[in-house]
Amino acid sequence: MKKKVAIVGASGYSGEELVRLLLHHPDVELSAVTSRQSAGQTLAQVFPKFANLPGAKTLRFSEPKTEVLSKQADVVFLALPHGVAAEYAIPLVQAGCIVIDLSADFRVKSAEVYKEFYAHDHPAPEMLGKSVYGLPEIYREQIKKATLIASPGCYPTSVLLPTIPLLKAGLIKPNGIIADSLSGVSGAGRKAELDYLFVECNESVRPYGVPKHRHLSEIEQELSIAANTQVTIQFTPHLIPLNRGILTTLYLAPEKHFSTEAEMKALGEKITACYASAYGHEPFVRLLEGKALPDTKNVAGTNVIEIAWRLDPRTGRLIVMSAEDNLVKGASGQAVQSMNILCGFAETAGLV
Amino acid sequence: MKKKVAIVGASGYSGEELVRLLLHHPDVELSAVTSRQSAGQTLAQVFPKFANLPGAKTLRFSEPKTEVLSKQADVVFLALPHGVAAEYAIPLVQAGCIVIDLSADFRVKSAEVYKEFYAHDHPAPEMLGKSVYGLPEIYREQIKKATLIASPGCYPTSVLLPTIPLLKAGLIKPNGIIADSLSGVSGAGRKAELDYLFVECNESVRPYGVPKHRHLSEIEQELSIAANTQVTIQFTPHLIPLNRGILTTLYLAPEKHFSTEAEMKALGEKITACYASAYGHEPFVRLLEGKALPDTKNVAGTNVIEIAWRLDPRTGRLIVMSAEDNLVKGASGQAVQSMNILCGFAETAGLV
Amino acid sequence: MKKKVAIVGASGYSGEELVRLLLHHPDVELSAVTSRQSAGQTLAQVFPKFANLPGAKTLRFSEPKTEVLSKQADVVFLALPHGVAAEYAIPLVQAGCIVIDLSADFRVKSAEVYKEFYAHDHPAPEMLGKSVYGLPEIYREQIKKATLIASPGCYPTSVLLPTIPLLKAGLIKPNGIIADSLSGVSGAGRKAELDYLFVECNESVRPYGVPKHRHLSEIEQELSIAANTQVTIQFTPHLIPLNRGILTTLYLAPEKHFSTEAEMKALGEKITACYASAYGHEPFVRLLEGKALPDTKNVAGTNVIEIAWRLDPRTGRLIVMSAEDNLVKGASGQAVQSMNILCGFAETAGLV
Amino acid sequence: MKKKVAIVGASGYSGEELVRLLLHHPDVELSAVTSRQSAGQTLAQVFPKFANLPGAKTLRFSEPKTEVLSKQADVVFLALPHGVAAEYAIPLVQAGCIVIDLSADFRVKSAEVYKEFYAHDHPAPEMLGKSVYGLPEIYREQIKKATLIASPGCYPTSVLLPTIPLLKAGLIKPNGIIADSLSGVSGAGRKAELDYLFVECNESVRPYGVPKHRHLSEIEQELSIAANTQVTIQFTPHLIPLNRGILTTLYLAPEKHFSTEAEMKALGEKITACYASAYGHEPFVRLLEGKALPDTKNVAGTNVIEIAWRLDPRTGRLIVMSAEDNLVKGASGQAVQSMNILCGFAETAGLV
């Protein structure tokens, strides 16, 4: 018996990627897709690229109505803008659905922090405590029992996975962390805005949201949990001309000073062991070896995050670099991974 | 009477950009271009895009011979690989030519540091003291009297111009500086290597040369001079899919702590004044105002560097961002700017 | 005394390119720029890339009002959508201004054909006879005396310049012409539409407007004049992922059959002579020689159109290929070229 | 029992795509990959993107030796340059292997035509009669019994699939066909040549191989078979800045003249029926409906070819457009499809 799944807001980039993944998934049946502007059209009409997949010519977009959705689906993915997602999440959870929310609405546990970063009151503060932050490599056990999953943002995933094990192991200082991130344009969503026109993005690279990007709220929350102390970081996102991918470079300060070759070697071995212990058996984390450095083209279309690191004896810093596909490991793939865990499917089902 | 100028190594990207600039320059005559592989062909044949410019159909590439060049030209630009440039610079300077070298051969004043970063002995250590580092905004007076100009690298320019005034004014700490840079692919030169194929670079972003890139040697030399103390920085270059442009994000620590709004305002005013004093009258530095942030598309094809900055009260850091065209302000345009100063032309001649 | 020029609709891509060209032009003063959404802002604010040019910090965008414009400027460029341009052209011409219209409003001489292709009545049919089609290489004499210039579209320029001399010389059959064109995305204008988002255009190539694109009306009008008979052509535009450039491949049937090598040689010599006679002295037409074929990167940012051709003895066809920058020779550069001719400036003023 | 398969020349783009497809294929085991320059390295080392797939860390590249390969594999894919492939195909077929050759070596049945287009004698003319042209939609029955499959080129696939049914049905004239094709850069192979550098291809579009490209030989051979008469076509390839994809626009002359609306409707119905009959049940042909036109982004990474057509009553022509991924349906995916047919696997195995 396949689980029935629905996607609310299926016409954006994350929604489209969910469609792709769920149509191929062996254990689920995509039973509903909603989109206000595409209501009435089939999946094949809206996304010609999926036309040859089973069901694409019969499944039609509908208006998003929670009463209907709660009967059509066991699991509902919300690929909606921040603030809007909560309106759907609440009744759907109440109606007994499992909700996997790709927006930021339930990622930040503090309604106060939410308001600081999103500039409006949280729409459902009473539910903040119930959601699980859907980073499987960190919260696998909690995800198994969740009914509301707040699937992480693309930038946070690229920062958190490389950093959390080091913080937990006490290998780096929790203060002074810098994350410099480069994102492909799909990260901005399928929005008809001048800033994201081809001509404005091609042959262009630019920082934005400096110095206080919204994603800082969830990044700092999760790093603080890992470090068991309040963590404040520096985060600078940049827009670069590629469709998919995030490359993050992290500047970290090792707790232990290293100046001799022996100290450097010893520290390096600890870092290697730390990552191997955290991710050695993870199907979607690739720890690079030798001279290899992350490259978004090696993760495009996959749910894999690549991680590499270097110690710099000149500055005493640890540089960690990660690459992921912002729409897969940074959004829809990770959400499916959480569903797999929660529903008892193979964790890699539909993701390889 | 126009000055006669020659370009040695005119078939690479920097050389090509020099051709473009010098063919349009009102005060010079391009009298010779050399290239081993293109010898015998006209400029128009090698670069169809220049075919409609005066002289392009008659000027032919020749083999690079210093005896001949020294008679053909008053000023010789060297657009050659590191190590090779010195072989030409020495006899040409001795023959009385002004030499503007776009390679790294005479940028680093210490033969020891050169060897550490370039892995071979310096070919002409006795000339290191005679060259002037060709950053016009910093060394204008020295350039006027120079005979050998070591024109700065593309990354160094993007780091040095935003940082030097702050260091000189004592506004930032000389330690702990981080420069995170993103470069278009022309920065790698016109080299037939797999890594720079379209398919390998498009839809790709990757760090490289981590943690010890060669350009660190000249960056740290110049920052140390500005700070009047030994400076060691963190520098991470990344390759991104655009033809031209470097975007550098600098993470700096203000000397003065700021936590109140008043302190932040006061510090901001000092930074504004510092940059206005250093660059307010510079024709090729654009200090961005309001919400504007640097974007490579706004400097492509020009000799302008854009600079913007933000204070982050959450972390206590100063973030400075710059954008330049790596082939113009980062290479050939800057070299022409130095020539203009040295030869007594208008500094903007041929550059607007 | 510099002529005063104004640009109506200066915030689109053609308008922006006009700003660039006119700010650099030695014989004119840019006295007014209009844009509804940018009214009140300076040129430097709207286009940071022009901030270092003289006047950019003082000239402000205004609301487009013909009474005001007619006093501010001798020459007015209209970079407006089709249908809107005529509303400005009529009063401005009446007020004594020279009007150079970059829209399609006055290109088609027949109000009937206009209605067939643009789906609404022509707004000022009485003025159709007064406008001159602003293709300088073909209508230079008429341009000298014009008061209203209908500057050609980007696709038409890429088709007409290579074809007209062959038709006039009777070297090709007027029937059966096929033009297959590839355009960069700036050709679609600065419009906030999903189809032109970076993610939708990058890694994409697609035909559109098949089989009856609006530009056919002016192409066929001009080819018919050249051939002195009614010409109907096949035209297929495609959108490809580059900012600027149009590459057109033309499939033509020589009037004279060629099957032997001697016949092919003879025909080739006639074609060479035909193009040399038509364009040998044109500053903005580059007739490629030897093995060279057109490439948009060799014309980007310039007012040059490249033309090459090949005879195919296997099929008996003549293949002609052209490359131009759609925003320069295909729009704003050509409009400036017309102004130069009309105002008695050097034809290349501001264009090299 | 899984079939053992090997890839000779696995380090090029087609080879890499074969690796991707075969590692995911449910019915085969990738038992050997060869590459002179990568011999000794694991798949994971050469292609980090495949590192998480089973076998990637243990399977090592070897030197290509037919004696060894014939024992390691039941089916051998040759992803080698033209001329080289035959040297491997002959001994492997003799040793009892099934050989699927992605080069042009066995596509052209006439040694004479081969020499005309490839400029050297065919290396094994005696085997030309034995190979099957591996276009599954056309030669499915022959593929079932083949031992040597000449898998079609990327351009030929994009031309042949849309054209053959129309020719077979007598709906179009066999003479005067024009195919105008646009290819992504991966079509040039992973070759370290200046022409394919990022900077040379980005912001560039250019025709090449005009008017006699090598692929004409196999295109005309197959069209002649379909038309049952000698067919000569016009074919113009262009290089455009995308990684993957071919878009072909075909200009065809219907056998039956149409001038009235009724005639046009009748002809349109025949074309619809022709394509429906030929491809209505094909898993990898997508016949577009309504206003949809082909777009390479809708086929990227898949084995699907999209086809759409338009009748033009103004010119009397039929325009047919196709889009495919040059590395999948245009190369490796099609080769796997042939293997599936030949080995009795589901035809879509490993391809969805």
PDB file of N, CA and C in Angstrom, chain C residues 244-276:
ATOM      1  N   ARG C 244      23.447  39.319 -25.018  1.00  0.00           N
ATOM      2  CA  ARG C 244      23.398  40.160 -26.199  1.00  0.00           C
ATOM      3  C   ARG C 244      23.838  39.391 -27.421  1.00  0.00           C
ATOM      4  N   GLY C 245      23.174  39.692 -28.524  1.00  0.00           N
ATOM      5  CA  GLY C 245      23.625  39.117 -29.783  1.00  0.00           C
ATOM      6  C   GLY C 245      22.507  38.455 -30.538  1.00  0.00           C
ATOM      7  N   ILE C 246      22.591  38.583 -31.858  1.00  0.00           N
ATOM      8  CA  ILE C 246      21.719  37.835 -32.761  1.00  0.00           C
ATOM      9  C   ILE C 246      22.608  37.201 -33.814  1.00  0.00           C
ATOM     10  N   LEU C 247      22.351  35.918 -34.055  1.00  0.00           N
ATOM     11  CA  LEU C 247      23.031  35.208 -35.132  1.00  0.00           C
ATOM     12  C   LEU C 247      21.933  34.762 -36.087  1.00  0.00           C
ATOM     13  N   THR C 248      22.028  35.178 -37.322  1.00  0.00           N
ATOM     14  CA  THR C 248      21.024  34.773 -38.315  1.00  0.00           C
ATOM     15  C   THR C 248      21.685  33.956 -39.415  1.00  0.00           C
ATOM     16  N   THR C 249      21.063  32.827 -39.735  1.00  0.00           N
ATOM     17  CA  THR C 249      21.516  31.995 -40.842  1.00  0.00           C
ATOM     18  C   THR C 249      20.461  32.050 -41.937  1.00  0.00           C
ATOM     19  N   LEU C 250      20.881  32.451 -43.117  1.00  0.00           N
ATOM     20  CA  LEU C 250      19.958  32.645 -44.238  1.00  0.00           C
ATOM     21  C   LEU C 250      20.172  31.564 -45.285  1.00  0.00           C
ATOM     22  N   TYR C 251      19.087  30.965 -45.736  1.00  0.00           N
ATOM     23  CA  TYR C 251      19.135  29.953 -46.784  1.00  0.00           C
ATOM     24  C   TYR C 251      18.570  30.570 -48.052  1.00  0.00           C
ATOM     25  N   LEU C 252      19.446  30.739 -49.056  1.00  0.00           N
ATOM     26  CA  LEU C 252      19.090  31.482 -50.260  1.00  0.00           C
ATOM     27  C   LEU C 252      19.335  30.628 -51.503  1.00  0.00           C
ATOM     28  N   ALA C 253      18.563  30.919 -52.531  1.00  0.00           N
ATOM     29  CA  ALA C 253      18.718  30.193 -53.797  1.00  0.00           C
ATOM     30  C   ALA C 253      19.305  31.126 -54.843  1.00  0.00           C
ATOM     31  N   PRO C 254      20.535  30.877 -55.293  1.00  0.00           N
ATOM     32  CA  PRO C 254      21.107  31.724 -56.348  1.00  0.00           C
ATOM     33  C   PRO C 254      20.243  31.669 -57.609  1.00  0.00           C
ATOM     34  N   GLU C 255      20.155  32.803 -58.280  1.00  0.00           N
ATOM     35  CA  GLU C 255      19.412  32.841 -59.550  1.00  0.00           C
ATOM     36  C   GLU C 255      20.080  31.919 -60.561  1.00  0.00           C
ATOM     37  N   LYS C 256      21.392  31.887 -60.508  1.00  0.00           N
ATOM     38  CA  LYS C 256      22.132  31.114 -61.504  1.00  0.00           C
ATOM     39  C   LYS C 256      22.545  29.772 -60.911  1.00  0.00           C
ATOM     40  N   HIS C 257      22.190  28.716 -61.609  1.00  0.00           N
ATOM     41  CA  HIS C 257      22.561  27.382 -61.181  1.00  0.00           C
ATOM     42  C   HIS C 257      24.084  27.213 -61.258  1.00  0.00           C
ATOM     43  N   PHE C 258      24.650  26.533 -60.292  1.00  0.00           N
ATOM     44  CA  PHE C 258      26.091  26.237 -60.385  1.00  0.00           C
ATOM     45  C   PHE C 258      26.298  24.759 -60.089  1.00  0.00           C
ATOM     46  N   SER C 259      27.025  24.098 -60.956  1.00  0.00           N
ATOM     47  CA  SER C 259      27.304  22.684 -60.686  1.00  0.00           C
ATOM     48  C   SER C 259      28.784  22.382 -60.881  1.00  0.00           C
ATOM     49  N   THR C 260      29.414  23.036 -61.815  1.00  0.00           N
ATOM     50  CA  THR C 260      30.845  22.787 -61.995  1.00  0.00           C
ATOM     51  C   THR C 260      31.634  23.702 -61.054  1.00  0.00           C
ATOM     52  N   GLU C 261      32.879  23.348 -60.856  1.00  0.00           N
ATOM     53  CA  GLU C 261      33.756  24.186 -60.019  1.00  0.00           C
ATOM     54  C   GLU C 261      33.886  25.584 -60.607  1.00  0.00           C
ATOM     55  N   ALA C 262      33.942  25.635 -61.925  1.00  0.00           N
ATOM     56  CA  ALA C 262      34.098  26.937 -62.577  1.00  0.00           C
ATOM     57  C   ALA C 262      32.870  27.813 -62.350  1.00  0.00           C
ATOM     58  N   GLU C 263      31.702  27.206 -62.446  1.00  0.00           N
ATOM     59  CA  GLU C 263      30.484  27.977 -62.208  1.00  0.00           C
ATOM     60  C   GLU C 263      30.427  28.470 -60.758  1.00  0.00           C
ATOM     61  N   MET C 264      30.851  27.596 -59.852  1.00  0.00           N
ATOM     62  CA  MET C 264      30.826  27.981 -58.446  1.00  0.00           C
ATOM     63  C   MET C 264      31.803  29.129 -58.187  1.00  0.00           C
ATOM     64  N   LYS C 265      32.954  29.042 -58.812  1.00  0.00           N
ATOM     65  CA  LYS C 265      33.953  30.096 -58.643  1.00  0.00           C
ATOM     66  C   LYS C 265      33.428  31.418 -59.203  1.00  0.00           C
ATOM     67  N   ALA C 266      32.820  31.344 -60.363  1.00  0.00           N
ATOM     68  CA  ALA C 266      32.302  32.555 -61.000  1.00  0.00           C
ATOM     69  C   ALA C 266      31.215  33.187 -60.141  1.00  0.00           C
ATOM     70  N   LEU C 267      30.332  32.344 -59.643  1.00  0.00           N
ATOM     71  CA  LEU C 267      29.263  32.872 -58.804  1.00  0.00           C
ATOM     72  C   LEU C 267      29.839  33.477 -57.523  1.00  0.00           C
ATOM     73  N   GLY C 268      30.790  32.781 -56.952  1.00  0.00           N
ATOM     74  CA  GLY C 268      31.427  33.286 -55.741  1.00  0.00           C
ATOM     75  C   GLY C 268      32.041  34.656 -55.960  1.00  0.00           C
ATOM     76  N   GLU C 269      32.662  34.826 -57.089  1.00  0.00           N
ATOM     77  CA  GLU C 269      33.279  36.132 -57.365  1.00  0.00           C
ATOM     78  C   GLU C 269      32.227  37.235 -57.481  1.00  0.00           C
ATOM     79  N   LYS C 270      31.089  36.877 -58.043  1.00  0.00           N
ATOM     80  CA  LYS C 270      30.014  37.875 -58.143  1.00  0.00           C
ATOM     81  C   LYS C 270      29.497  38.264 -56.760  1.00  0.00           C
ATOM     82  N   ILE C 271      29.360  37.273 -55.905  1.00  0.00           N
ATOM     83  CA  ILE C 271      28.865  37.565 -54.552  1.00  0.00           C
ATOM     84  C   ILE C 271      29.879  38.444 -53.819  1.00  0.00           C
ATOM     85  N   THR C 272      31.140  38.071 -53.919  1.00  0.00           N
ATOM     86  CA  THR C 272      32.194  38.871 -53.291  1.00  0.00           C
ATOM     87  C   THR C 272      32.134  40.313 -53.797  1.00  0.00           C
ATOM     88  N   ALA C 273      32.009  40.459 -55.088  1.00  0.00           N
ATOM     89  CA  ALA C 273      31.974  41.812 -55.664  1.00  0.00           C
ATOM     90  C   ALA C 273      30.728  42.565 -55.221  1.00  0.00           C
ATOM     91  N   CYS C 274      29.620  41.856 -55.147  1.00  0.00           N
ATOM     92  CA  CYS C 274      28.358  42.482 -54.742  1.00  0.00           C
ATOM     93  C   CYS C 274      28.474  43.039 -53.328  1.00  0.00           C
ATOM     94  N   TYR C 275      28.983  42.222 -52.414  1.00  0.00           N
ATOM     95  CA  TYR C 275      29.117  42.690 -51.034  1.00  0.00           C
ATOM     96  C   TYR C 275      30.185  43.793 -50.915  1.00  0.00           C
ATOM     97  N   ALA C 276      31.262  43.644 -51.664  1.00  0.00           N
ATOM     98  CA  ALA C 276      32.321  44.658 -51.595  1.00  0.00           C
ATOM     99  C   ALA C 276      31.788  46.003 -52.066  1.00  0.00           C
TER     100      ALA C 276
END
